[in-house]
PDB file of C-alpha atoms in Angstrom:
ATOM      1  CA  UNK A   1     123.552   7.340  85.999  1.00 46.00           C
ATOM      2  CA  UNK A   2     121.731   9.070  83.132  1.00 50.00           C
ATOM      3  CA  UNK A   3     125.036   9.542  81.317  1.00 52.00           C
ATOM      4  CA  UNK A   4     125.848   5.868  81.696  1.00 51.00           C
ATOM      5  CA  UNK A   5     122.437   4.785  80.424  1.00 53.00           C
ATOM      6  CA  UNK A   6     122.720   7.117  77.431  1.00 47.00           C
ATOM      7  CA  UNK A   7     126.187   5.871  76.526  1.00 48.00           C
ATOM      8  CA  UNK A   8     124.943   2.278  76.545  1.00 50.00           C
ATOM      9  CA  UNK A   9     122.246   3.015  73.970  1.00 67.00           C
ATOM     10  CA  UNK A  10     123.191   1.940  70.461  1.00 80.00           C
ATOM     11  CA  UNK A  11     122.015   3.747  67.356  1.00 83.00           C
ATOM     12  CA  UNK A  12     120.093   1.578  64.947  1.00 92.00           C
ATOM     13  CA  UNK A  13     121.038   1.295  61.292  1.00 94.00           C
ATOM     14  CA  UNK A  14     118.245   3.728  60.369  1.00 96.00           C
ATOM     15  CA  UNK A  15     119.313   6.139  63.114  1.00 96.00           C
ATOM     16  CA  UNK A  16     122.827   6.208  61.656  1.00 96.00           C
ATOM     17  CA  UNK A  17     121.574   6.866  58.124  1.00 96.00           C
ATOM     18  CA  UNK A  18     119.187   9.549  59.383  1.00 97.00           C
ATOM     19  CA  UNK A  19     121.924  11.279  61.384  1.00 96.00           C
ATOM     20  CA  UNK A  20     124.258  11.349  58.371  1.00 95.00           C
ATOM     21  CA  UNK A  21     121.530  12.766  56.109  1.00 97.00           C
ATOM     22  CA  UNK A  22     120.550  15.479  58.602  1.00 97.00           C
ATOM     23  CA  UNK A  23     124.206  16.470  58.913  1.00 95.00           C
ATOM     24  CA  UNK A  24     124.411  16.782  55.115  1.00 95.00           C
ATOM     25  CA  UNK A  25     121.263  18.914  54.908  1.00 97.00           C
ATOM     26  CA  UNK A  26     122.558  21.241  57.608  1.00 96.00           C
ATOM     27  CA  UNK A  27     125.906  21.439  55.824  1.00 94.00           C
ATOM     28  CA  UNK A  28     124.109  22.580  52.672  1.00 95.00           C
ATOM     29  CA  UNK A  29     122.165  25.210  54.619  1.00 95.00           C
ATOM     30  CA  UNK A  30     125.339  26.473  56.295  1.00 93.00           C
ATOM     31  CA  UNK A  31     127.693  26.483  53.310  1.00 92.00           C
ATOM     32  CA  UNK A  32     125.575  27.114  50.204  1.00 92.00           C
ATOM     33  CA  UNK A  33     124.140  30.512  49.306  1.00 93.00           C
ATOM     34  CA  UNK A  34     120.976  29.558  47.402  1.00 94.00           C
ATOM     35  CA  UNK A  35     120.053  25.845  47.508  1.00 96.00           C
ATOM     36  CA  UNK A  36     116.840  24.068  46.495  1.00 97.00           C
ATOM     37  CA  UNK A  37     115.392  20.663  47.353  1.00 98.00           C
ATOM     38  CA  UNK A  38     114.111  18.575  44.433  1.00 97.00           C
ATOM     39  CA  UNK A  39     110.667  17.238  45.338  1.00 97.00           C
ATOM     40  CA  UNK A  40     108.686  15.111  42.888  1.00 94.00           C
ATOM     41  CA  UNK A  41     106.247  13.388  45.223  1.00 95.00           C
ATOM     42  CA  UNK A  42     108.175  10.114  44.905  1.00 94.00           C
ATOM     43  CA  UNK A  43     109.218   8.043  47.901  1.00 96.00           C
ATOM     44  CA  UNK A  44     112.855   9.201  48.021  1.00 96.00           C
ATOM     45  CA  UNK A  45     111.957  12.881  47.960  1.00 96.00           C
ATOM     46  CA  UNK A  46     109.300  12.183  50.614  1.00 97.00           C
ATOM     47  CA  UNK A  47     112.146  10.902  52.787  1.00 98.00           C
ATOM     48  CA  UNK A  48     114.072  14.127  52.121  1.00 98.00           C
ATOM     49  CA  UNK A  49     111.133  16.193  53.363  1.00 98.00           C
ATOM     50  CA  UNK A  50     110.994  14.230  56.618  1.00 98.00           C
ATOM     51  CA  UNK A  51     114.749  14.653  57.079  1.00 98.00           C
ATOM     52  CA  UNK A  52     114.449  18.384  56.394  1.00 98.00           C
ATOM     53  CA  UNK A  53     111.711  18.583  59.029  1.00 98.00           C
ATOM     54  CA  UNK A  54     114.011  16.959  61.563  1.00 98.00           C
ATOM     55  CA  UNK A  55     116.920  19.162  60.534  1.00 97.00           C
ATOM     56  CA  UNK A  56     115.173  22.556  60.578  1.00 97.00           C
ATOM     57  CA  UNK A  57     111.812  22.530  62.357  1.00 95.00           C
ATOM     58  CA  UNK A  58     110.211  24.445  64.000  1.00 95.00           C
ATOM     59  CA  UNK A  59     111.625  26.968  61.495  1.00 95.00           C
ATOM     60  CA  UNK A  60     110.894  27.015  57.763  1.00 95.00           C
ATOM     61  CA  UNK A  61     113.150  25.101  55.414  1.00 97.00           C
ATOM     62  CA  UNK A  62     116.141  27.244  54.356  1.00 97.00           C
ATOM     63  CA  UNK A  63     115.433  26.409  50.716  1.00 97.00           C
ATOM     64  CA  UNK A  64     112.428  26.135  48.373  1.00 97.00           C
ATOM     65  CA  UNK A  65     111.127  22.878  46.901  1.00 98.00           C
ATOM     66  CA  UNK A  66     111.675  22.460  43.150  1.00 97.00           C
ATOM     67  CA  UNK A  67     110.022  20.052  40.735  1.00 97.00           C
ATOM     68  CA  UNK A  68     110.648  19.624  37.021  1.00 94.00           C
ATOM     69  CA  UNK A  69     107.291  18.496  35.625  1.00 93.00           C
ATOM     70  CA  UNK A  70     107.568  16.520  32.382  1.00 90.00           C
ATOM     71  CA  UNK A  71     103.846  16.802  31.691  1.00 90.00           C
ATOM     72  CA  UNK A  72     103.748  12.992  31.618  1.00 90.00           C
ATOM     73  CA  UNK A  73     103.840  12.424  35.368  1.00 92.00           C
ATOM     74  CA  UNK A  74     101.302  10.172  37.059  1.00 93.00           C
ATOM     75  CA  UNK A  75      98.369  12.382  38.169  1.00 93.00           C
ATOM     76  CA  UNK A  76      98.265  10.633  41.567  1.00 94.00           C
ATOM     77  CA  UNK A  77     101.848  11.691  42.246  1.00 95.00           C
ATOM     78  CA  UNK A  78     101.317  15.310  41.163  1.00 96.00           C
ATOM     79  CA  UNK A  79      98.279  15.550  43.447  1.00 97.00           C
ATOM     80  CA  UNK A  80     100.342  14.195  46.330  1.00 97.00           C
ATOM     81  CA  UNK A  81     103.210  16.615  45.555  1.00 97.00           C
ATOM     82  CA  UNK A  82     100.976  19.667  45.765  1.00 97.00           C
ATOM     83  CA  UNK A  83      99.119  18.473  48.846  1.00 97.00           C
ATOM     84  CA  UNK A  84     102.289  17.602  50.767  1.00 97.00           C
ATOM     85  CA  UNK A  85     103.957  20.953  50.005  1.00 97.00           C
ATOM     86  CA  UNK A  86     100.800  22.718  51.193  1.00 97.00           C
ATOM     87  CA  UNK A  87     100.678  20.635  54.390  1.00 96.00           C
ATOM     88  CA  UNK A  88     104.258  21.631  55.195  1.00 96.00           C
ATOM     89  CA  UNK A  89     103.604  25.267  54.227  1.00 96.00           C
ATOM     90  CA  UNK A  90     106.773  25.276  52.139  1.00 97.00           C
ATOM     91  CA  UNK A  91     107.349  27.131  48.862  1.00 97.00           C
ATOM     92  CA  UNK A  92     107.079  24.831  45.836  1.00 97.00           C
ATOM     93  CA  UNK A  93     108.544  25.962  42.507  1.00 97.00           C
ATOM     94  CA  UNK A  94     107.374  24.014  39.459  1.00 97.00           C
ATOM     95  CA  UNK A  95     109.004  24.359  36.079  1.00 95.00           C
ATOM     96  CA  UNK A  96     107.360  22.526  33.200  1.00 93.00           C
ATOM     97  CA  UNK A  97     108.896  20.821  30.216  1.00 89.00           C
ATOM     98  CA  UNK A  98     105.820  21.934  28.285  1.00 90.00           C
ATOM     99  CA  UNK A  99     107.158  25.492  28.564  1.00 90.00           C
ATOM    100  CA  UNK A 100     110.572  24.331  27.366  1.00 89.00           C
ATOM    101  CA  UNK A 101     108.896  22.739  24.342  1.00 89.00           C
ATOM    102  CA  UNK A 102     106.945  25.914  23.553  1.00 89.00           C
ATOM    103  CA  UNK A 103     110.167  27.931  23.747  1.00 89.00           C
ATOM    104  CA  UNK A 104     111.944  25.518  21.397  1.00 87.00           C
ATOM    105  CA  UNK A 105     114.391  24.494  24.115  1.00 88.00           C
ATOM    106  CA  UNK A 106     113.186  20.874  23.896  1.00 85.00           C
ATOM    107  CA  UNK A 107     112.348  19.276  20.544  1.00 85.00           C
ATOM    108  CA  UNK A 108     110.573  15.894  20.586  1.00 83.00           C
ATOM    109  CA  UNK A 109     109.887  13.470  17.772  1.00 80.00           C
ATOM    110  CA  UNK A 110     106.309  13.017  18.989  1.00 76.00           C
ATOM    111  CA  UNK A 111     103.967  13.777  21.875  1.00 75.00           C
ATOM    112  CA  UNK A 112     104.294  10.160  23.010  1.00 72.00           C
ATOM    113  CA  UNK A 113     108.094  10.085  23.282  1.00 76.00           C
ATOM    114  CA  UNK A 114     109.589   9.558  26.747  1.00 76.00           C
ATOM    115  CA  UNK A 115     110.544  12.892  28.264  1.00 78.00           C
ATOM    116  CA  UNK A 116     112.804  11.632  31.060  1.00 77.00           C
ATOM    117  CA  UNK A 117     115.994  12.242  29.099  1.00 77.00           C
ATOM    118  CA  UNK A 118     115.028  15.868  28.410  1.00 83.00           C
ATOM    119  CA  UNK A 119     114.379  16.914  32.010  1.00 87.00           C
ATOM    120  CA  UNK A 120     117.954  18.146  32.326  1.00 86.00           C
ATOM    121  CA  UNK A 121     117.282  21.048  29.929  1.00 89.00           C
ATOM    122  CA  UNK A 122     114.373  22.363  31.998  1.00 91.00           C
ATOM    123  CA  UNK A 123     116.302  21.722  35.222  1.00 92.00           C
ATOM    124  CA  UNK A 124     119.378  23.630  34.023  1.00 90.00           C
ATOM    125  CA  UNK A 125     117.154  26.503  32.907  1.00 92.00           C
ATOM    126  CA  UNK A 126     115.538  26.595  36.364  1.00 94.00           C
ATOM    127  CA  UNK A 127     118.957  26.555  38.049  1.00 91.00           C
ATOM    128  CA  UNK A 128     120.040  29.502  35.887  1.00 91.00           C
ATOM    129  CA  UNK A 129     116.749  31.359  36.436  1.00 94.00           C
ATOM    130  CA  UNK A 130     116.947  31.213  40.230  1.00 95.00           C
ATOM    131  CA  UNK A 131     120.754  31.035  40.448  1.00 93.00           C
ATOM    132  CA  UNK A 132     120.683  27.922  42.595  1.00 94.00           C
ATOM    133  CA  UNK A 133     124.168  26.899  43.664  1.00 91.00           C
ATOM    134  CA  UNK A 134     123.030  23.545  45.076  1.00 93.00           C
ATOM    135  CA  UNK A 135     120.178  21.151  44.327  1.00 94.00           C
ATOM    136  CA  UNK A 136     119.360  18.480  46.889  1.00 96.00           C
ATOM    137  CA  UNK A 137     118.083  15.233  45.375  1.00 94.00           C
ATOM    138  CA  UNK A 138     116.943  11.811  46.527  1.00 92.00           C
ATOM    139  CA  UNK A 139     119.213   9.669  44.327  1.00 88.00           C
ATOM    140  CA  UNK A 140     120.716   6.566  45.925  1.00 90.00           C
ATOM    141  CA  UNK A 141     123.791   4.596  44.913  1.00 83.00           C
ATOM    142  CA  UNK A 142     121.952   1.267  44.833  1.00 83.00           C
ATOM    143  CA  UNK A 143     119.513   2.435  42.154  1.00 78.00           C
ATOM    144  CA  UNK A 144     121.741   2.126  39.116  1.00 71.00           C
ATOM    145  CA  UNK A 145     125.435   1.720  38.276  1.00 68.00           C
ATOM    146  CA  UNK A 146     125.940   5.367  37.218  1.00 68.00           C
ATOM    147  CA  UNK A 147     124.413   6.513  40.517  1.00 66.00           C
ATOM    148  CA  UNK A 148     127.020   4.424  42.324  1.00 69.00           C
ATOM    149  CA  UNK A 149     129.791   6.659  40.917  1.00 73.00           C
ATOM    150  CA  UNK A 150     128.336   9.771  42.549  1.00 76.00           C
ATOM    151  CA  UNK A 151     129.846  11.637  45.457  1.00 82.00           C
ATOM    152  CA  UNK A 152     127.378  12.907  48.064  1.00 84.00           C
ATOM    153  CA  UNK A 153     128.302  16.441  46.974  1.00 87.00           C
ATOM    154  CA  UNK A 154     128.460  16.053  43.197  1.00 84.00           C
ATOM    155  CA  UNK A 155     130.194  18.899  41.371  1.00 83.00           C
ATOM    156  CA  UNK A 156     128.701  20.205  38.100  1.00 79.00           C
ATOM    157  CA  UNK A 157     130.539  22.603  35.806  1.00 74.00           C
ATOM    158  CA  UNK A 158     129.309  25.891  34.323  1.00 71.00           C
ATOM    159  CA  UNK A 159     127.378  23.915  31.684  1.00 69.00           C
ATOM    160  CA  UNK A 160     125.633  21.819  34.350  1.00 65.00           C
ATOM    161  CA  UNK A 161     127.572  18.747  33.269  1.00 73.00           C
ATOM    162  CA  UNK A 162     128.855  15.922  35.450  1.00 67.00           C
ATOM    163  CA  UNK A 163     132.316  14.459  34.946  1.00 72.00           C
ATOM    164  CA  UNK A 164     132.821  11.338  37.096  1.00 69.00           C
ATOM    165  CA  UNK A 165     136.603  11.779  36.773  1.00 69.00           C
ATOM    166  CA  UNK A 166     136.490  15.346  38.070  1.00 72.00           C
ATOM    167  CA  UNK A 167     134.883  14.977  41.497  1.00 74.00           C
ATOM    168  CA  UNK A 168     136.133  16.070  44.879  1.00 72.00           C
ATOM    169  CA  UNK A 169     137.354  13.719  47.610  1.00 73.00           C
ATOM    170  CA  UNK A 170     135.056  13.264  50.602  1.00 72.00           C
ATOM    171  CA  UNK A 171     137.044  12.269  53.664  1.00 72.00           C
ATOM    172  CA  UNK A 172     135.675  12.000  57.199  1.00 77.00           C
ATOM    173  CA  UNK A 173     132.370  13.678  56.274  1.00 76.00           C
ATOM    174  CA  UNK A 174     134.164  16.857  55.171  1.00 78.00           C
ATOM    175  CA  UNK A 175     132.527  18.316  52.075  1.00 80.00           C
ATOM    176  CA  UNK A 176     133.789  20.962  49.654  1.00 74.00           C
ATOM    177  CA  UNK A 177     130.882  23.190  48.608  1.00 78.00           C
ATOM    178  CA  UNK A 178     132.838  25.962  46.881  1.00 79.00           C
ATOM    179  CA  UNK A 179     131.714  26.775  43.350  1.00 76.00           C
ATOM    180  CA  UNK A 180     132.404  29.571  40.904  1.00 74.00           C
ATOM    181  CA  UNK A 181     129.623  31.599  39.328  1.00 77.00           C
ATOM    182  CA  UNK A 182     127.546  29.373  37.036  1.00 75.00           C
ATOM    183  CA  UNK A 183     128.719  26.129  38.625  1.00 76.00           C
ATOM    184  CA  UNK A 184     126.600  24.165  41.055  1.00 84.00           C
ATOM    185  CA  UNK A 185     126.522  21.170  43.351  1.00 88.00           C
ATOM    186  CA  UNK A 186     124.035  18.310  43.353  1.00 89.00           C
ATOM    187  CA  UNK A 187     123.692  16.955  46.886  1.00 93.00           C
ATOM    188  CA  UNK A 188     122.423  13.447  47.674  1.00 93.00           C
ATOM    189  CA  UNK A 189     121.839  13.021  51.434  1.00 95.00           C
ATOM    190  CA  UNK A 190     120.461   9.483  51.103  1.00 95.00           C
ATOM    191  CA  UNK A 191     123.211   8.177  48.796  1.00 92.00           C
ATOM    192  CA  UNK A 192     124.064   5.407  51.246  1.00 92.00           C
ATOM    193  CA  UNK A 193     120.471   4.242  51.706  1.00 95.00           C
ATOM    194  CA  UNK A 194     119.028   1.204  49.947  1.00 94.00           C
ATOM    195  CA  UNK A 195     115.486   0.681  48.684  1.00 95.00           C
ATOM    196  CA  UNK A 196     114.903  -1.501  51.749  1.00 96.00           C
ATOM    197  CA  UNK A 197     116.176   1.266  54.057  1.00 97.00           C
ATOM    198  CA  UNK A 198     113.747   3.699  52.419  1.00 97.00           C
ATOM    199  CA  UNK A 199     110.721   1.489  53.037  1.00 97.00           C
ATOM    200  CA  UNK A 200     111.794   0.659  56.587  1.00 98.00           C
ATOM    201  CA  UNK A 201     112.148   4.388  57.289  1.00 98.00           C
ATOM    202  CA  UNK A 202     108.736   5.079  55.743  1.00 98.00           C
ATOM    203  CA  UNK A 203     107.355   2.413  58.064  1.00 98.00           C
ATOM    204  CA  UNK A 204     109.113   3.769  61.146  1.00 97.00           C
ATOM    205  CA  UNK A 205     108.108   7.363  60.481  1.00 97.00           C
ATOM    206  CA  UNK A 206     104.611   6.393  59.275  1.00 97.00           C
ATOM    207  CA  UNK A 207     104.987   8.505  56.150  1.00 97.00           C
ATOM    208  CA  UNK A 208     102.232   8.776  53.574  1.00 97.00           C
ATOM    209  CA  UNK A 209     103.167   7.892  49.986  1.00 97.00           C
ATOM    210  CA  UNK A 210     101.141   8.000  46.744  1.00 96.00           C
ATOM    211  CA  UNK A 211      98.840   4.984  46.577  1.00 96.00           C
ATOM    212  CA  UNK A 212     100.312   3.734  43.279  1.00 95.00           C
ATOM    213  CA  UNK A 213     103.250   2.395  45.316  1.00 96.00           C
ATOM    214  CA  UNK A 214     100.835  -0.226  46.704  1.00 97.00           C
ATOM    215  CA  UNK A 215      99.380  -3.195  44.822  1.00 97.00           C
ATOM    216  CA  UNK A 216      96.331  -2.370  42.739  1.00 96.00           C
ATOM    217  CA  UNK A 217      94.713  -3.617  39.552  1.00 96.00           C
ATOM    218  CA  UNK A 218      95.790  -1.698  36.473  1.00 95.00           C
ATOM    219  CA  UNK A 219      95.526  -2.165  32.720  1.00 95.00           C
ATOM    220  CA  UNK A 220      98.972  -3.075  31.382  1.00 94.00           C
ATOM    221  CA  UNK A 221     100.669  -4.306  28.220  1.00 93.00           C
ATOM    222  CA  UNK A 222     103.405  -6.949  28.254  1.00 92.00           C
ATOM    223  CA  UNK A 223     106.300  -5.670  26.139  1.00 86.00           C
ATOM    224  CA  UNK A 224     110.016  -6.589  26.124  1.00 83.00           C
ATOM    225  CA  UNK A 225     109.723  -8.544  29.390  1.00 83.00           C
ATOM    226  CA  UNK A 226     108.194  -5.553  31.154  1.00 87.00           C
ATOM    227  CA  UNK A 227     104.721  -4.310  32.008  1.00 91.00           C
ATOM    228  CA  UNK A 228     103.699  -0.956  30.575  1.00 91.00           C
ATOM    229  CA  UNK A 229     100.739   0.885  32.132  1.00 92.00           C
ATOM    230  CA  UNK A 230      98.060   1.667  29.577  1.00 92.00           C
ATOM    231  CA  UNK A 231      97.439   5.407  29.184  1.00 89.00           C
ATOM    232  CA  UNK A 232      96.909   7.932  26.398  1.00 88.00           C
ATOM    233  CA  UNK A 233     100.687   7.696  25.925  1.00 87.00           C
ATOM    234  CA  UNK A 234     100.907   3.900  25.785  1.00 88.00           C
ATOM    235  CA  UNK A 235      98.527   1.766  23.740  1.00 89.00           C
ATOM    236  CA  UNK A 236      98.760  -1.829  22.464  1.00 89.00           C
ATOM    237  CA  UNK A 237     100.712  -2.429  19.259  1.00 88.00           C
ATOM    238  CA  UNK A 238     100.187  -5.232  16.757  1.00 86.00           C
ATOM    239  CA  UNK A 239      99.194  -8.412  18.590  1.00 89.00           C
ATOM    240  CA  UNK A 240      99.599  -6.869  22.052  1.00 87.00           C
ATOM    241  CA  UNK A 241      96.595  -6.983  24.344  1.00 92.00           C
ATOM    242  CA  UNK A 242      95.700  -4.925  27.384  1.00 93.00           C
ATOM    243  CA  UNK A 243      95.079  -6.944  30.539  1.00 93.00           C
ATOM    244  CA  UNK A 244      94.218  -6.086  34.122  1.00 96.00           C
ATOM    245  CA  UNK A 245      97.009  -7.180  36.462  1.00 95.00           C
ATOM    246  CA  UNK A 246      97.698  -6.660  40.160  1.00 97.00           C
ATOM    247  CA  UNK A 247     100.771  -4.395  40.155  1.00 96.00           C
ATOM    248  CA  UNK A 248     102.599  -1.731  42.118  1.00 96.00           C
ATOM    249  CA  UNK A 249     105.248   0.841  41.189  1.00 94.00           C
ATOM    250  CA  UNK A 250     108.703   0.684  42.747  1.00 93.00           C
ATOM    251  CA  UNK A 251     109.584   4.081  41.297  1.00 91.00           C
ATOM    252  CA  UNK A 252     107.478   6.808  39.678  1.00 90.00           C
ATOM    253  CA  UNK A 253     108.390   8.929  36.673  1.00 84.00           C
ATOM    254  CA  UNK A 254     107.366   9.492  33.073  1.00 86.00           C
ATOM    255  CA  UNK A 255     104.238   7.400  32.337  1.00 86.00           C
ATOM    256  CA  UNK A 256     105.568   6.450  28.912  1.00 83.00           C
ATOM    257  CA  UNK A 257     108.544   4.492  30.266  1.00 83.00           C
ATOM    258  CA  UNK A 258     107.943   3.756  33.959  1.00 89.00           C
ATOM    259  CA  UNK A 259     106.884   0.159  34.444  1.00 90.00           C
ATOM    260  CA  UNK A 260     105.088  -1.429  37.376  1.00 93.00           C
ATOM    261  CA  UNK A 261     105.886  -4.881  38.740  1.00 93.00           C
ATOM    262  CA  UNK A 262     103.457  -7.659  39.509  1.00 94.00           C
ATOM    263  CA  UNK A 263     102.787  -7.605  43.235  1.00 94.00           C
ATOM    264  CA  UNK A 264     100.239  -8.337  45.934  1.00 95.00           C
ATOM    265  CA  UNK A 265     101.908  -6.032  48.490  1.00 95.00           C
ATOM    266  CA  UNK A 266      99.118  -3.754  49.695  1.00 96.00           C
ATOM    267  CA  UNK A 267     100.871  -2.159  52.673  1.00 97.00           C
ATOM    268  CA  UNK A 268     104.335  -1.030  53.720  1.00 97.00           C
ATOM    269  CA  UNK A 269     105.070  -4.217  55.670  1.00 97.00           C
ATOM    270  CA  UNK A 270     104.364  -6.380  52.644  1.00 97.00           C
ATOM    271  CA  UNK A 271     106.485  -4.114  50.422  1.00 97.00           C
ATOM    272  CA  UNK A 272     109.369  -4.492  52.881  1.00 97.00           C
ATOM    273  CA  UNK A 273     109.030  -8.280  52.693  1.00 96.00           C
ATOM    274  CA  UNK A 274     109.067  -8.198  48.862  1.00 94.00           C
ATOM    275  CA  UNK A 275     111.985  -5.758  48.723  1.00 93.00           C
ATOM    276  CA  UNK A 276     114.082  -7.872  51.083  1.00 93.00           C
ATOM    277  CA  UNK A 277     114.192 -10.783  48.631  1.00 91.00           C
ATOM    278  CA  UNK A 278     114.349  -9.005  45.256  1.00 84.00           C
ATOM    279  CA  UNK A 279     117.554  -9.286  43.232  1.00 79.00           C
ATOM    280  CA  UNK A 280     116.741  -6.647  40.607  1.00 80.00           C
ATOM    281  CA  UNK A 281     117.352  -2.939  41.174  1.00 74.00           C
ATOM    282  CA  UNK A 282     114.269  -0.753  41.054  1.00 76.00           C
ATOM    283  CA  UNK A 283     115.404   1.237  38.004  1.00 63.00           C
ATOM    284  CA  UNK A 284     116.711  -1.859  36.248  1.00 61.00           C
ATOM    285  CA  UNK A 285     113.282  -3.417  36.518  1.00 57.00           C
ATOM    286  CA  UNK A 286     111.024  -0.441  36.001  1.00 58.00           C
ATOM    287  CA  UNK A 287     112.592   2.240  33.770  1.00 57.00           C
ATOM    288  CA  UNK A 288     112.658   1.280  30.088  1.00 56.00           C
ATOM    289  CA  UNK A 289     114.786   4.290  29.126  1.00 56.00           C
ATOM    290  CA  UNK A 290     117.519   3.249  31.584  1.00 52.00           C
ATOM    291  CA  UNK A 291     117.951  -0.012  29.698  1.00 49.00           C
ATOM    292  CA  UNK A 292     118.991   1.482  26.341  1.00 48.00           C
ATOM    293  CA  UNK A 293     122.538   2.626  25.648  1.00 43.00           C
ATOM    294  CA  UNK A 294     121.548   5.795  23.793  1.00 44.00           C
ATOM    295  CA  UNK A 295     119.626   7.072  26.834  1.00 49.00           C
ATOM    296  CA  UNK A 296     121.791   5.607  29.594  1.00 61.00           C
ATOM    297  CA  UNK A 297     121.767   7.207  33.020  1.00 57.00           C
ATOM    298  CA  UNK A 298     125.474   8.044  32.842  1.00 56.00           C
ATOM    299  CA  UNK A 299     125.091   9.856  29.522  1.00 60.00           C
ATOM    300  CA  UNK A 300     122.102  11.821  30.823  1.00 58.00           C
ATOM    301  CA  UNK A 301     123.949  12.743  34.015  1.00 54.00           C
ATOM    302  CA  UNK A 302     126.839  14.082  31.948  1.00 51.00           C
ATOM    303  CA  UNK A 303     124.316  16.294  30.175  1.00 55.00           C
ATOM    304  CA  UNK A 304     122.933  17.695  33.429  1.00 49.00           C
ATOM    305  CA  UNK A 305     120.376  15.133  34.624  1.00 59.00           C
ATOM    306  CA  UNK A 306     119.958  14.841  38.399  1.00 59.00           C
TER     307      UNK A 306
END
């Protein structure tokens, strides 16, 4: 009778996505020698932590957490990153772009320049330093057109570069994790999730996220059909004026180029309702550096970006 009742139960859409992601995380742990999980404090990496808990608790994670800090991250997100890692009692490795600048590995035109495109240099240095053969990230295929070309196990050559024409087939959830010395794999367990799936999972699991994801009043500048948050990095130019607007962030990154959207969604349920009717991808609407050809996501990924 119990067997019959169990067989009649149907997995929900979120259950199916969760099961696939847990399988991928366990595959990484079983097949890779020295993996790391990229954790920024953003919503997608928060999902990865919950999935890792379900995959490996009550034991410790079989990999450290790694964050590449640009030095221009939102303070609220950095505070959340450190607090969440401490709550989980997991090892967090932080490598800073400021150090890369001091070493001459990264050269910027000015202090106020967006640093998103240069994260790959610090990331590749961290991969070489710790000899990581796999880095687990929270990228999703619905974010941006270059992301949609990714395999779940994305092969990178000895220079850390991604070639979309030189990727391995993935048939029937069978993944090839073999790499030579110096090569590595980027693994994306939530590739098949959408932004709506992410928020519905956050709701179901009652996960805490940084408060800047919820609607709040913030000083912004209207520029090129976007809203830029006012900070020491971004100030009005010419006839521009700062104004206080009710906004929230759909994604979090470098303060110099990450834009909020006007919103009155103050809780997860209201964010789900907004997300269900939007027709603009989160990166297309909120990352200024993704909208210029010279800093396109595909170009950055070919140079080692995650």
